Short mmCIF file of C-alpha atoms in Angstrom, two decimals:
data_model
loop_
_atom_site.label_atom_id
_atom_site.label_comp_id
_atom_site.label_asym_id
_atom_site.label_seq_id
_atom_site.Cartn_x
_atom_site.Cartn_y
_atom_site.Cartn_z
CA MET A 1 -41.06 -7.24 18.77
CA GLN A 2 -39.85 -3.71 19.42
CA PRO A 3 -36.21 -2.56 19.03
CA GLY A 4 -36.02 -1.90 22.77
CA GLU A 5 -36.93 -5.51 23.49
CA ILE A 6 -34.14 -6.69 21.18
CA MET A 7 -31.67 -4.40 22.94
CA THR A 8 -32.78 -5.80 26.31
CA MET A 9 -32.20 -9.34 25.05
CA LEU A 10 -28.76 -8.35 23.76
CA ALA A 11 -27.86 -6.87 27.15
CA GLU A 12 -28.51 -10.13 28.99
CA GLY A 13 -25.77 -12.65 29.76
CA GLN A 14 -22.03 -12.40 29.94
CA ARG A 15 -20.21 -10.27 27.41
CA LYS A 16 -17.93 -13.09 26.24
CA ALA A 17 -20.79 -15.58 25.86
CA VAL A 18 -23.15 -15.97 22.92
CA ALA A 19 -26.10 -15.53 25.35
CA ASN A 20 -29.27 -14.52 23.50
CA SER A 21 -27.56 -13.63 20.23
CA THR A 22 -28.78 -16.82 18.51
CA ILE A 23 -32.37 -16.11 19.57
CA VAL A 24 -32.04 -12.48 18.43
CA ALA A 25 -30.62 -13.65 15.09
CA LYS A 26 -33.69 -15.89 14.58
CA ILE A 27 -35.98 -12.96 15.36
CA VAL A 28 -34.13 -10.78 12.86
CA LEU A 29 -34.17 -13.50 10.19
CA ASN A 30 -37.95 -13.72 10.61
CA SER A 31 -38.38 -9.91 10.74
CA PRO A 32 -35.63 -8.41 8.54
CA ASP A 33 -36.65 -4.86 9.52
CA HIS A 34 -34.70 -5.50 12.73
CA VAL A 35 -31.30 -5.77 10.99
CA GLN A 36 -31.05 -2.00 11.49
CA THR A 37 -31.50 -2.55 15.25
CA LEU A 38 -28.53 -4.94 15.29
CA VAL A 39 -26.38 -2.53 13.29
CA ASP A 40 -27.36 0.33 15.60
CA ALA A 41 -26.51 -1.86 18.61
CA LEU A 42 -22.86 -1.91 17.47
CA SER A 43 -22.71 1.75 18.62
CA SER A 44 -24.09 1.07 22.09
CA PRO A 45 -22.00 2.21 25.07
CA ASN A 46 -22.89 -1.16 26.64
CA LYS A 47 -20.09 -3.53 25.61
CA THR A 48 -22.26 -6.59 26.24
CA ILE A 49 -24.87 -5.33 23.78
CA VAL A 50 -22.16 -4.65 21.21
CA SER A 51 -20.66 -8.12 21.64
CA HIS A 52 -23.99 -9.94 21.37
CA ALA A 53 -25.13 -7.78 18.43
CA ALA A 54 -21.94 -8.65 16.55
CA HIS A 55 -22.54 -12.36 17.16
CA ALA A 56 -26.17 -12.07 16.05
CA LEU A 57 -25.16 -10.17 12.91
CA LEU A 58 -22.71 -12.90 11.97
CA THR A 59 -25.45 -15.52 12.35
CA VAL A 60 -27.83 -13.46 10.22
CA PHE A 61 -25.11 -12.96 7.61
CA ARG A 62 -24.32 -16.67 7.43
CA LYS A 63 -28.01 -17.56 6.98
CA ASN A 64 -28.95 -14.71 4.63
CA PRO A 65 -26.12 -12.39 3.47
CA SER A 66 -28.52 -10.26 1.43
CA LEU A 67 -30.10 -8.96 4.64
CA VAL A 68 -26.76 -7.54 5.78
CA GLN A 69 -25.56 -6.19 2.40
CA PRO A 70 -27.47 -2.86 2.60
CA PHE A 71 -25.56 -2.05 5.79
CA ALA A 72 -22.05 -2.45 4.37
CA LYS A 73 -21.18 1.22 4.89
CA GLN A 74 -22.35 1.20 8.52
CA LEU A 75 -20.56 -2.09 9.25
CA LEU A 76 -17.36 -0.73 7.77
CA ALA A 77 -17.68 2.30 10.05
CA ALA A 78 -18.35 0.04 13.05
CA PHE A 79 -15.28 -2.02 12.18
CA GLY A 80 -13.19 1.14 12.43
CA ARG A 81 -14.24 1.83 16.01
CA GLY A 82 -15.01 -1.65 17.25
CA GLN A 83 -14.17 -3.53 20.38
CA TRP A 84 -12.48 -6.91 19.88
CA GLU A 85 -15.73 -8.87 19.51
CA THR A 86 -16.89 -6.50 16.79
CA LEU A 87 -13.53 -6.69 15.05
CA GLU A 88 -13.64 -10.49 15.18
CA GLN A 89 -17.20 -10.86 13.86
CA LEU A 90 -17.13 -8.07 11.27
CA ALA A 91 -13.86 -9.45 9.88
CA LYS A 92 -15.93 -12.53 9.01
CA ILE A 93 -18.79 -10.52 7.49
CA LEU A 94 -17.16 -7.69 5.53
CA PRO A 95 -15.19 -9.88 3.07
CA GLY A 96 -18.50 -11.49 2.08
CA LEU A 97 -20.19 -8.21 1.17
CA LYS A 98 -20.06 -6.41 -2.16
CA LEU A 99 -17.95 -3.36 -1.39
CA SER A 100 -17.24 -0.43 -3.69
CA PRO A 101 -13.56 0.21 -4.56
CA PRO A 102 -13.33 3.05 -1.99
CA GLN A 103 -14.93 0.77 0.65
CA GLN A 104 -12.45 -1.98 -0.25
CA LYS A 105 -9.60 0.49 0.23
CA THR A 106 -11.00 1.55 3.61
CA LEU A 107 -11.41 -2.08 4.65
CA LEU A 108 -7.83 -2.86 3.62
CA GLN A 109 -6.54 0.04 5.73
CA ARG A 110 -8.62 -0.98 8.72
CA LEU A 111 -7.69 -4.66 8.47
CA GLU A 112 -4.01 -3.75 8.34
CA ALA A 113 -4.41 -1.41 11.32
CA VAL A 114 -6.07 -4.17 13.34
CA PHE A 115 -3.55 -6.77 12.23
CA TYR A 116 -0.43 -4.74 12.96
CA LYS A 117 -1.54 -2.54 15.89
CA ASP A 118 -4.44 -4.06 17.83
CA THR A 119 -3.74 -5.67 21.19
CA SER A 120 -6.30 -8.47 20.80
CA SER A 121 -4.80 -11.64 19.37
CA ILE A 122 -8.31 -12.77 18.39
CA ALA A 123 -8.97 -9.54 16.45
CA ARG A 124 -5.55 -9.71 14.80
CA THR A 125 -6.05 -13.33 13.75
CA GLY A 126 -9.49 -12.43 12.38
CA ALA A 127 -7.96 -9.57 10.39
CA LEU A 128 -5.36 -11.96 8.97
CA GLN A 129 -8.13 -14.32 7.84
CA ALA A 130 -10.11 -11.42 6.35
CA LEU A 131 -7.07 -10.16 4.42
CA ASP A 132 -6.63 -13.64 2.99
CA ASP A 133 -10.35 -13.92 2.17
CA MET A 134 -10.29 -10.56 0.37
CA ALA A 135 -7.08 -11.45 -1.50
CA ARG A 136 -8.85 -14.41 -3.08
CA HIS A 137 -11.23 -12.04 -4.86
CA HIS A 138 -9.46 -8.70 -5.09
CA ALA A 139 -5.97 -8.19 -6.47
CA ALA A 140 -5.49 -5.06 -4.35
CA PHE A 141 -5.41 -7.25 -1.22
CA ARG A 142 -2.86 -9.82 -2.44
CA GLN A 143 0.30 -7.93 -1.49
CA ALA A 144 -1.09 -6.91 1.89
CA SER A 145 -2.20 -10.47 2.57
CA GLY A 146 1.21 -11.84 1.62
CA ARG A 147 2.98 -9.35 3.92
CA ALA A 148 0.61 -10.16 6.77
CA LEU A 149 1.05 -13.92 6.34
CA LYS A 150 4.84 -13.53 6.35
CA PHE A 151 4.68 -11.32 9.45
CA ALA A 152 2.33 -13.75 11.21
CA MET A 153 4.64 -16.69 10.53
CA GLU A 154 7.72 -14.83 11.74
CA GLU A 155 6.47 -12.58 14.54
CA GLY A 156 2.86 -13.48 15.31
CA SER A 157 1.32 -15.09 18.35
CA LYS A 158 0.88 -18.87 18.40
CA ALA A 159 -2.71 -18.43 17.16
CA MET A 160 -1.59 -16.17 14.32
CA GLN A 161 1.16 -18.59 13.34
CA ALA A 162 -1.30 -21.48 13.30
CA ARG A 163 -3.76 -19.50 11.17
CA ALA A 164 -0.98 -18.43 8.79
CA ARG A 165 0.13 -22.06 8.38
CA LYS A 166 -3.45 -23.06 7.63
CA LEU A 167 -3.85 -20.25 5.10
CA THR A 168 -0.59 -21.01 3.30
CA LYS A 169 -1.21 -24.74 3.14
CA PRO A 170 -1.95 -25.77 -0.46
CA GLU A 171 -5.56 -26.68 -1.07
CA PRO A 172 -6.15 -30.30 -2.08
CA GLN A 173 -6.62 -30.81 -5.80
CA LYS A 174 -10.16 -31.61 -6.91
CA HIS A 175 -10.48 -34.46 -9.36
#
């Protein structure tokens, strides 16, 4: 399959639907050379392609994170300029990648910018989850996560409040 064929598949269907992204993810999982095509698709002027590429990347990441790891720098850049679907999906991917300390700092800044300033409740809730995910592994995120959780509980949308309650709920003890 050629990159142009993948882009055509990503362009089909409604922007807010998964459409062919699951099929594209399977193609990429079977031909890992095409991960670059998905990453490049995040820069497309076609918002449907961007949305479907973000969904496909998340599927690839969940099945085989090592395929996405080499693209951490490009995904971090895409997160900084993303539309809401990209913000939502990359907020689920980036915390699972090995990021250098400068990349972690950039991610923290971008997550906070999305959380406090973006207009999409979905993107903001995803950023809240990502801040919490990063705080579990990186001390530098703990204060920011705590501030965001407090803000979400006090001033967030209903979805943000629900997510904050879920994130602050104590985990059950394992016996």
